[in-house]
Coordinates of C-alpha atoms and ligand atoms in Angstrom, one line a residue:
M148 CA -0.2 -0.1 -0.1
T149 CA 0.8 3.7 -0.6
D150 CA 0.7 6.1 2.5
T151 CA 0.6 9.2 0.2
Q152 CA -3.2 10.5 0.2
F153 CA -4.2 10.7 -3.3
T154 CA -7.4 13.1 -4.6
P155 CA -10.7 11.0 -5.4
R156 CA -10.3 10.5 -9.0
V157 CA -12.0 8.3 -11.1
F158 CA -10.7 7.4 -14.6
S159 CA -12.6 5.0 -17.1
G160 CA -11.7 4.8 -21.2
I161 CA -14.0 2.8 -23.7
Q162 CA -12.5 1.7 -27.5
P163 CA -14.4 3.4 -30.2
S164 CA -14.1 0.3 -32.1
G165 CA -18.0 1.1 -33.2
G166 CA -21.0 0.1 -31.8
L167 CA -21.7 0.6 -28.1
T168 CA -23.7 -2.6 -26.4
L169 CA -26.2 -2.6 -23.6
G170 CA -23.0 -4.5 -21.7
N171 CA -20.9 -1.1 -22.2
Y172 CA -23.8 0.5 -21.4
L173 CA -24.9 -1.2 -17.8
G174 CA -20.8 -2.2 -17.1
A175 CA -19.7 1.1 -17.8
M176 CA -21.1 4.1 -18.7
K177 CA -24.2 3.9 -16.7
R178 CA -21.6 3.3 -14.0
F179 CA -19.8 6.5 -14.9
V180 CA -22.9 8.5 -14.8
D181 CA -23.6 6.8 -11.2
M182 CA -19.9 8.0 -9.9
Q183 CA -20.1 11.5 -11.9
D184 CA -23.3 12.4 -10.0
E185 CA -22.3 11.3 -6.6
G186 CA -19.9 14.4 -6.3
S187 CA -17.3 12.6 -4.6
Y188 CA -14.8 12.5 -7.1
Q189 CA -13.6 14.1 -10.2
T190 CA -14.2 12.4 -13.1
I191 CA -12.2 11.7 -16.1
Y192 CA -13.8 9.9 -19.2
C193 CA -11.9 8.6 -22.6
M194 CA -12.4 7.4 -26.4
V195 CA -9.0 5.2 -26.2
D196 CA -8.3 5.6 -29.9
L197 CA -5.1 4.6 -29.9
H198 CA -6.2 1.4 -28.0
A199 CA -8.7 0.6 -30.7
I200 CA -5.7 0.7 -33.7
T201 CA -4.1 -2.4 -31.5
A202 CA -6.2 -5.1 -32.7
K203 CA -6.7 -4.7 -36.6
L204 CA -6.2 -2.0 -39.2
Q205 CA -9.0 0.7 -38.7
D206 CA -10.2 2.5 -41.8
P207 CA -8.8 6.1 -40.5
A208 CA -12.8 8.0 -41.9
T209 CA -14.4 4.8 -39.7
L210 CA -12.1 5.3 -36.5
R211 CA -13.1 9.1 -36.7
H212 CA -16.5 8.7 -36.9
N213 CA -16.5 6.2 -34.1
T214 CA -14.7 8.4 -32.0
R215 CA -17.0 10.8 -32.3
E216 CA -20.3 8.7 -31.7
L217 CA -18.7 7.3 -28.6
A218 CA -18.2 10.9 -27.4
A219 CA -21.8 11.1 -28.6
G220 CA -22.4 8.3 -26.7
F221 CA -21.2 9.1 -23.4
I222 CA -22.9 12.4 -23.3
A223 CA -26.2 10.6 -24.5
A224 CA -25.9 8.5 -21.5
G225 CA -25.5 11.4 -19.2
V226 CA -21.9 12.1 -18.6
D227 CA -22.1 16.0 -18.6
P228 CA -18.6 17.8 -20.0
Q229 CA -19.3 20.7 -17.0
K230 CA -19.1 17.8 -14.6
S231 CA -17.0 15.2 -15.8
I232 CA -13.4 15.8 -18.3
L233 CA -14.5 13.9 -21.7
I234 CA -11.0 13.4 -23.9
N235 CA -10.4 11.6 -26.6
Q236 CA -6.5 9.5 -25.7
S237 CA -4.7 10.6 -28.2
Q238 CA -5.5 14.5 -27.7
V239 CA -3.5 14.0 -24.7
P240 CA -0.1 13.2 -25.6
E241 CA 0.7 12.2 -21.8
H242 CA -0.9 9.1 -21.9
A243 CA 1.2 7.5 -24.7
Q244 CA 4.9 9.0 -23.2
L245 CA 3.8 7.5 -19.5
A246 CA 3.1 4.2 -21.6
W247 CA 6.6 4.4 -22.6
I248 CA 8.0 4.6 -19.1
F249 CA 5.7 2.0 -18.3
N250 CA 6.9 -0.4 -20.8
C251 CA 10.2 -1.1 -19.7
V252 CA 8.4 -1.4 -16.2
A253 CA 6.3 -4.1 -17.3
R254 CA 8.0 -7.7 -17.5
M255 CA 7.3 -9.7 -20.7
G256 CA 5.9 -12.2 -18.3
W257 CA 3.2 -10.1 -17.2
M258 CA 1.9 -9.1 -20.8
G259 CA 1.9 -12.7 -22.2
R260 CA -0.3 -13.7 -18.8
M261 CA -3.2 -11.7 -19.8
T262 CA -6.0 -13.6 -21.1
Q263 CA -7.4 -10.9 -23.5
W264 CA -3.9 -10.9 -25.3
K265 CA -4.1 -14.7 -25.3
D266 CA -8.4 -14.4 -26.5
K267 CA -7.2 -12.0 -29.4
A268 CA -3.8 -13.2 -30.6
G269 CA -4.5 -16.6 -29.9
K270 CA -2.3 -19.0 -32.3
N271 CA -1.4 -15.9 -34.1
A272 CA 1.0 -14.4 -31.4
E273 CA 3.8 -14.1 -34.2
T274 CA 2.0 -11.7 -36.4
A275 CA -0.1 -9.2 -33.9
S276 CA 1.2 -6.2 -33.3
L277 CA 3.7 -5.1 -30.7
G278 CA 0.9 -2.9 -29.6
L279 CA -1.9 -5.0 -28.9
F280 CA 0.9 -7.0 -26.5
A281 CA 1.8 -3.6 -24.8
Y282 CA -2.0 -2.5 -25.1
P283 CA -2.3 -3.2 -20.6
A284 CA 0.7 -1.0 -20.0
L285 CA -1.1 2.0 -22.2
M286 CA -4.2 1.0 -20.1
A287 CA -2.2 1.7 -17.2
A288 CA -0.8 4.8 -18.2
D289 CA -4.6 6.1 -18.8
I290 CA -5.1 5.7 -15.3
L291 CA -2.0 6.4 -13.3
I292 CA -1.4 9.8 -15.6
Y293 CA -4.3 11.0 -13.3
H294 CA -3.0 9.2 -10.0
A295 CA -6.9 8.4 -10.6
T296 CA -7.8 6.5 -7.2
H297 CA -11.0 4.5 -8.5
V298 CA -11.6 2.8 -12.0
P299 CA -15.1 1.5 -12.7
V300 CA -15.3 -1.1 -15.2
G301 CA -17.1 -4.5 -16.1
E302 CA -15.7 -7.6 -15.1
D303 CA -14.0 -8.5 -18.1
Q304 CA -11.2 -5.7 -17.1
K305 CA -10.5 -7.2 -13.9
Q306 CA -7.1 -8.8 -14.4
H307 CA -6.2 -5.5 -16.7
L308 CA -6.3 -3.6 -13.6
E309 CA -4.5 -6.1 -11.1
L310 CA -1.7 -5.5 -13.6
T311 CA -2.3 -1.5 -13.3
R312 CA -1.3 -2.1 -9.5
D313 CA 1.5 -4.0 -10.3
I314 CA 3.2 -1.6 -12.1
A315 CA 2.4 1.0 -10.2
A316 CA 3.6 -1.4 -6.9
K317 CA 7.1 -2.0 -9.4
F318 CA 7.7 1.8 -10.2
N319 CA 7.2 2.7 -6.8
H320 CA 10.0 0.1 -5.6
D321 CA 12.4 0.4 -8.3
Y322 CA 12.5 4.0 -8.2
G323 CA 12.0 4.2 -4.0
V324 CA 8.7 6.5 -4.5
D325 CA 5.5 6.9 -3.4
F326 CA 4.9 8.5 -6.5
F327 CA 1.6 6.3 -8.3
P328 CA -1.4 5.5 -6.0
L329 CA -2.9 1.4 -6.2
T330 CA -5.8 2.0 -8.1
E331 CA -9.0 0.3 -7.0
P332 CA -11.0 -1.2 -9.3
V333 CA -14.8 -0.4 -9.0
I334 CA -16.5 -3.8 -10.1
E335 CA -20.0 -3.2 -9.0
G336 CA -24.2 -3.6 -9.5
A337 CA -26.0 -6.3 -11.1
A338 CA -24.7 -6.2 -14.7
T339 CA -20.9 -6.5 -14.3
R340 CA -20.8 -9.2 -16.8
V341 CA -23.8 -8.7 -19.5
M342 CA -24.2 -11.7 -21.2
S343 CA -25.5 -12.7 -24.8
L344 CA -29.1 -12.7 -25.3
R345 CA -28.6 -16.1 -27.2
D346 CA -25.9 -17.7 -25.1
G347 CA -26.2 -17.0 -21.4
S348 CA -22.6 -18.3 -21.6
K349 CA -21.3 -16.1 -23.4
K350 CA -20.4 -12.4 -23.1
M351 CA -22.7 -9.6 -24.6
S352 CA -20.3 -8.0 -27.4
K353 CA -19.9 -5.7 -30.4
S354 CA -18.2 -8.8 -32.3
D355 CA -20.7 -11.4 -31.9
P356 CA -21.7 -12.3 -35.4
S357 CA -25.4 -12.5 -34.3
D358 CA -26.9 -9.2 -33.9
A359 CA -29.3 -10.6 -32.1
S360 CA -27.2 -11.3 -29.9
R361 CA -26.8 -7.9 -28.2
I362 CA -28.7 -4.9 -27.4
N363 CA -26.9 -1.6 -29.7
L364 CA -27.4 2.1 -28.4
T365 CA -28.4 2.8 -31.7
D366 CA -31.2 0.8 -31.7
D367 CA -34.8 2.0 -32.0
A368 CA -37.6 1.2 -29.5
D369 CA -39.3 -1.8 -31.9
T370 CA -35.5 -3.3 -32.1
I371 CA -35.2 -3.1 -28.7
A372 CA -38.5 -4.9 -28.0
K373 CA -38.2 -7.4 -30.6
K374 CA -34.6 -8.6 -29.4
I375 CA -35.6 -8.9 -25.8
R376 CA -38.8 -10.9 -26.9
K377 CA -36.6 -13.2 -28.7
A378 CA -34.0 -14.0 -26.2
K379 CA -33.1 -17.3 -25.4
T380 CA -34.6 -18.3 -22.3
D381 CA -35.6 -21.7 -19.9
P382 CA -39.3 -23.1 -19.9
D383 CA -39.5 -22.7 -15.7
A384 CA -40.6 -19.9 -13.9
L385 CA -38.7 -17.4 -12.4
P386 CA -37.2 -18.2 -9.1
S387 CA -38.3 -16.0 -5.9
E388 CA -34.6 -16.4 -4.9
I389 CA -31.3 -15.8 -6.5
E390 CA -30.0 -19.5 -5.4
G391 CA -33.1 -19.9 -8.0
L392 CA -31.1 -18.6 -10.7
K393 CA -28.1 -21.4 -10.4
D394 CA -27.7 -23.0 -13.9
R395 CA -30.1 -20.9 -15.6
P396 CA -27.6 -18.6 -17.3
E397 CA -30.2 -17.3 -19.6
A398 CA -32.9 -16.1 -16.7
R399 CA -29.9 -14.9 -14.7
N400 CA -28.7 -12.4 -17.5
L401 CA -32.4 -11.1 -18.1
V402 CA -33.0 -10.8 -14.3
N403 CA -29.6 -8.9 -13.9
I404 CA -29.8 -6.5 -16.7
Y405 CA -33.8 -5.5 -15.4
A406 CA -32.2 -5.3 -12.1
A407 CA -29.6 -2.8 -13.5
L408 CA -31.7 -0.8 -16.1
N409 CA -34.1 -0.3 -12.9
D410 CA -31.3 0.6 -10.4
Q411 CA -32.8 -2.5 -8.1
T412 CA -30.8 -5.3 -6.9
V413 CA -31.6 -8.9 -7.7
E414 CA -32.9 -9.6 -4.9
Q415 CA -35.4 -7.1 -5.0
V416 CA -36.6 -7.7 -8.8
L417 CA -37.3 -11.3 -7.7
A418 CA -39.3 -10.9 -5.1
E419 CA -41.2 -8.6 -7.5
V420 CA -41.5 -11.1 -10.7
G421 CA -40.5 -14.4 -8.8
G422 CA -43.2 -17.1 -10.1
Q423 CA -43.7 -15.3 -13.0
Q424 CA -43.2 -16.6 -16.5
F425 CA -41.0 -15.6 -19.1
G426 CA -43.9 -14.8 -21.1
T427 CA -45.2 -12.3 -18.4
F428 CA -41.3 -11.1 -17.8
K429 CA -39.8 -10.0 -21.1
P430 CA -42.8 -7.6 -22.1
L431 CA -42.0 -6.1 -18.7
L432 CA -38.2 -6.3 -19.5
A433 CA -38.6 -4.5 -23.0
D434 CA -41.0 -1.9 -21.6
L435 CA -38.0 -0.9 -19.5
A436 CA -35.1 -1.6 -21.8
V437 CA -37.2 1.0 -24.2
A438 CA -37.8 3.4 -21.7
K439 CA -34.2 3.5 -20.4
M440 CA -32.7 2.8 -23.9
S441 CA -34.2 4.4 -26.5
P442 CA -34.0 8.3 -25.4
I443 CA -30.1 7.7 -25.4
S444 CA -30.5 6.3 -29.0
T445 CA -32.5 9.7 -30.1
R446 CA -30.0 11.7 -28.0
M447 CA -27.0 10.2 -29.7
A448 CA -28.4 11.0 -33.1
E449 CA -29.2 14.3 -32.4
L450 CA -25.2 14.9 -31.0
M451 CA -24.1 13.3 -33.8
A452 CA -25.7 16.0 -36.4
D453 CA -23.2 18.7 -34.9
T454 CA -19.6 16.8 -34.7
A455 CA -18.3 20.4 -34.4
E456 CA -19.5 20.5 -31.4
I457 CA -18.3 17.6 -30.0
D458 CA -14.8 18.2 -31.3
R459 CA -15.0 21.5 -29.3
I460 CA -15.8 19.5 -26.0
L461 CA -13.0 17.2 -26.6
A462 CA -10.6 20.0 -27.3
N463 CA -12.1 21.6 -24.2
G464 CA -11.6 18.0 -22.4
A465 CA -8.1 17.6 -23.2
T466 CA -7.1 21.1 -21.9
Q467 CA -8.5 20.3 -19.1
A468 CA -7.1 16.9 -18.7
R469 CA -3.3 18.2 -19.5
E470 CA -3.6 20.5 -16.7
I471 CA -3.3 17.0 -14.6
T472 CA -1.4 15.0 -16.6
A473 CA 1.5 17.7 -17.4
P474 CA 3.0 17.8 -14.0
I475 CA 2.7 14.5 -13.6
L476 CA 4.3 13.4 -16.7
R477 CA 7.0 16.1 -15.9
K478 CA 7.4 14.3 -11.9
T479 CA 7.7 10.7 -13.7
Y480 CA 10.4 12.1 -15.8
D481 CA 12.2 13.6 -12.6
I482 CA 11.9 10.8 -11.2
V483 CA 13.7 8.2 -14.0
G484 CA 16.5 10.6 -14.6
M485 CA 15.7 12.5 -17.4
V486 CA 16.9 15.9 -18.0
G487 CA 14.7 18.6 -18.6
Ligands
LIG727 P1 -14.1 -1.9 -23.8 O1 -13.9 -0.9 -24.9 O2 -14.1 -3.4 -24.5 O3 -15.5 -1.7 -23.2 C1 -15.6 -0.7 -22.1 C2 -16.3 -1.1 -20.6 O4 -17.6 -1.8 -20.8 C3 -17.3 -2.8 -20.4 N1 -18.0 -3.8 -21.0 C4 -19.1 -5.0 -20.5 N2 -19.5 -4.7 -18.9 C5 -20.7 -5.9 -18.7 N3 -21.1 -6.4 -19.8 C6 -20.3 -6.8 -20.9 N4 -21.2 -7.4 -21.9 C7 -19.3 -5.9 -21.3 N5 -18.6 -5.7 -22.6 C8 -18.1 -4.4 -22.4 C9 -15.8 -3.5 -20.2 O5 -15.3 -3.9 -18.8 C10 -14.9 -1.9 -20.3 O6 -15.3 -1.2 -18.6 N6 -9.1 -1.9 -21.9 C11 -10.6 -1.5 -21.8 C12 -10.6 0.1 -22.5 C13 -9.9 0.9 -21.5 C14 -9.8 1.5 -20.3 C15 -9.1 2.0 -19.9 C16 -10.6 1.0 -19.4 C17 -8.4 1.4 -22.1 N7 -7.7 2.0 -21.1 C18 -8.0 2.4 -18.7 C19 -10.3 1.6 -17.7 C20 -9.5 2.3 -17.7 C21 -11.6 -2.0 -23.1 O7 -11.2 -2.5 -23.9 O8 -12.7 -2.1 -22.8

């Protein structure tokens, strides 16, 4: 542990790799808004465009479009640029500069053990980009260039956040300083792992070939309702206790989604809907999902009609961000022994 008191500061990021899902919304964005509105933290949210080019070549025009669309998604979901700093990663160069230092702190073995590296590179590690391998060091830099103390994410990012702590601890130890905080992951709520609507054992993901497996933030009300009506379920009624969801991944997923959308616990939802058949529960869930999600897609479309305004918000966010990141990078360089 470090003894230094750090300002309570939240950082999190999402890749602008096209297509936001209900998983991104419930696992990340909605939590970002909650932490922003709670008022106990300074909040910084980021489109990680440098990460988005690690896995495959992105068409430049599409990447620019996806970055602006993600910014619109953040704002439509409730991130308020007056209350949070909203940035695009490449516009704050200190992220990449600190990442280089962390490339020299992190060990090859640590990176090789990352499950996302293994999943994404698979058997083709030889032909994967160096950037994909170093991805977690850039992610650690995203967080630590702000001395962020808390990082809200979905379950799938847990290992990367453990590595972030390892990098901070090794830097502090190697240089005999107490400079970087050991950041806390915030993986909380009913929807830290939203599953596919077609297969309760698979994560809901923008890369799933079946569009019916996910709800996209750009889906209209009819599409959202239809996807929920068609979601895979089992023939049994819903239980009134959590234990009754054991070995029922599809039922558990739909109840988790309901709870997260309605700001309830799973226990509260089951107390209300226990005993219902899916024929009754699915229309309730569809109505709730449409009520919560379709205003976001409408607002996103409105915001995308004025991309110059989005660019202004991002430029302003970068200026605010650099007031924090420039001194932290300068101090890091001093610690490491760079003349300047
Ligand atoms: P990314 O872009 O894959 O996902 C963004 C956020 O959405 C969450 N998420 C989910 N949560 C619940 N259920 C799902 N099905 C689901 N799918 C996605 C992810 O957990 C994540 O919180 N490496 C990160 C981006 C990143 C970052 C950072 C995050 C870069 N730097 C610094 C935090 C802090 C990523 O690829 O997320």
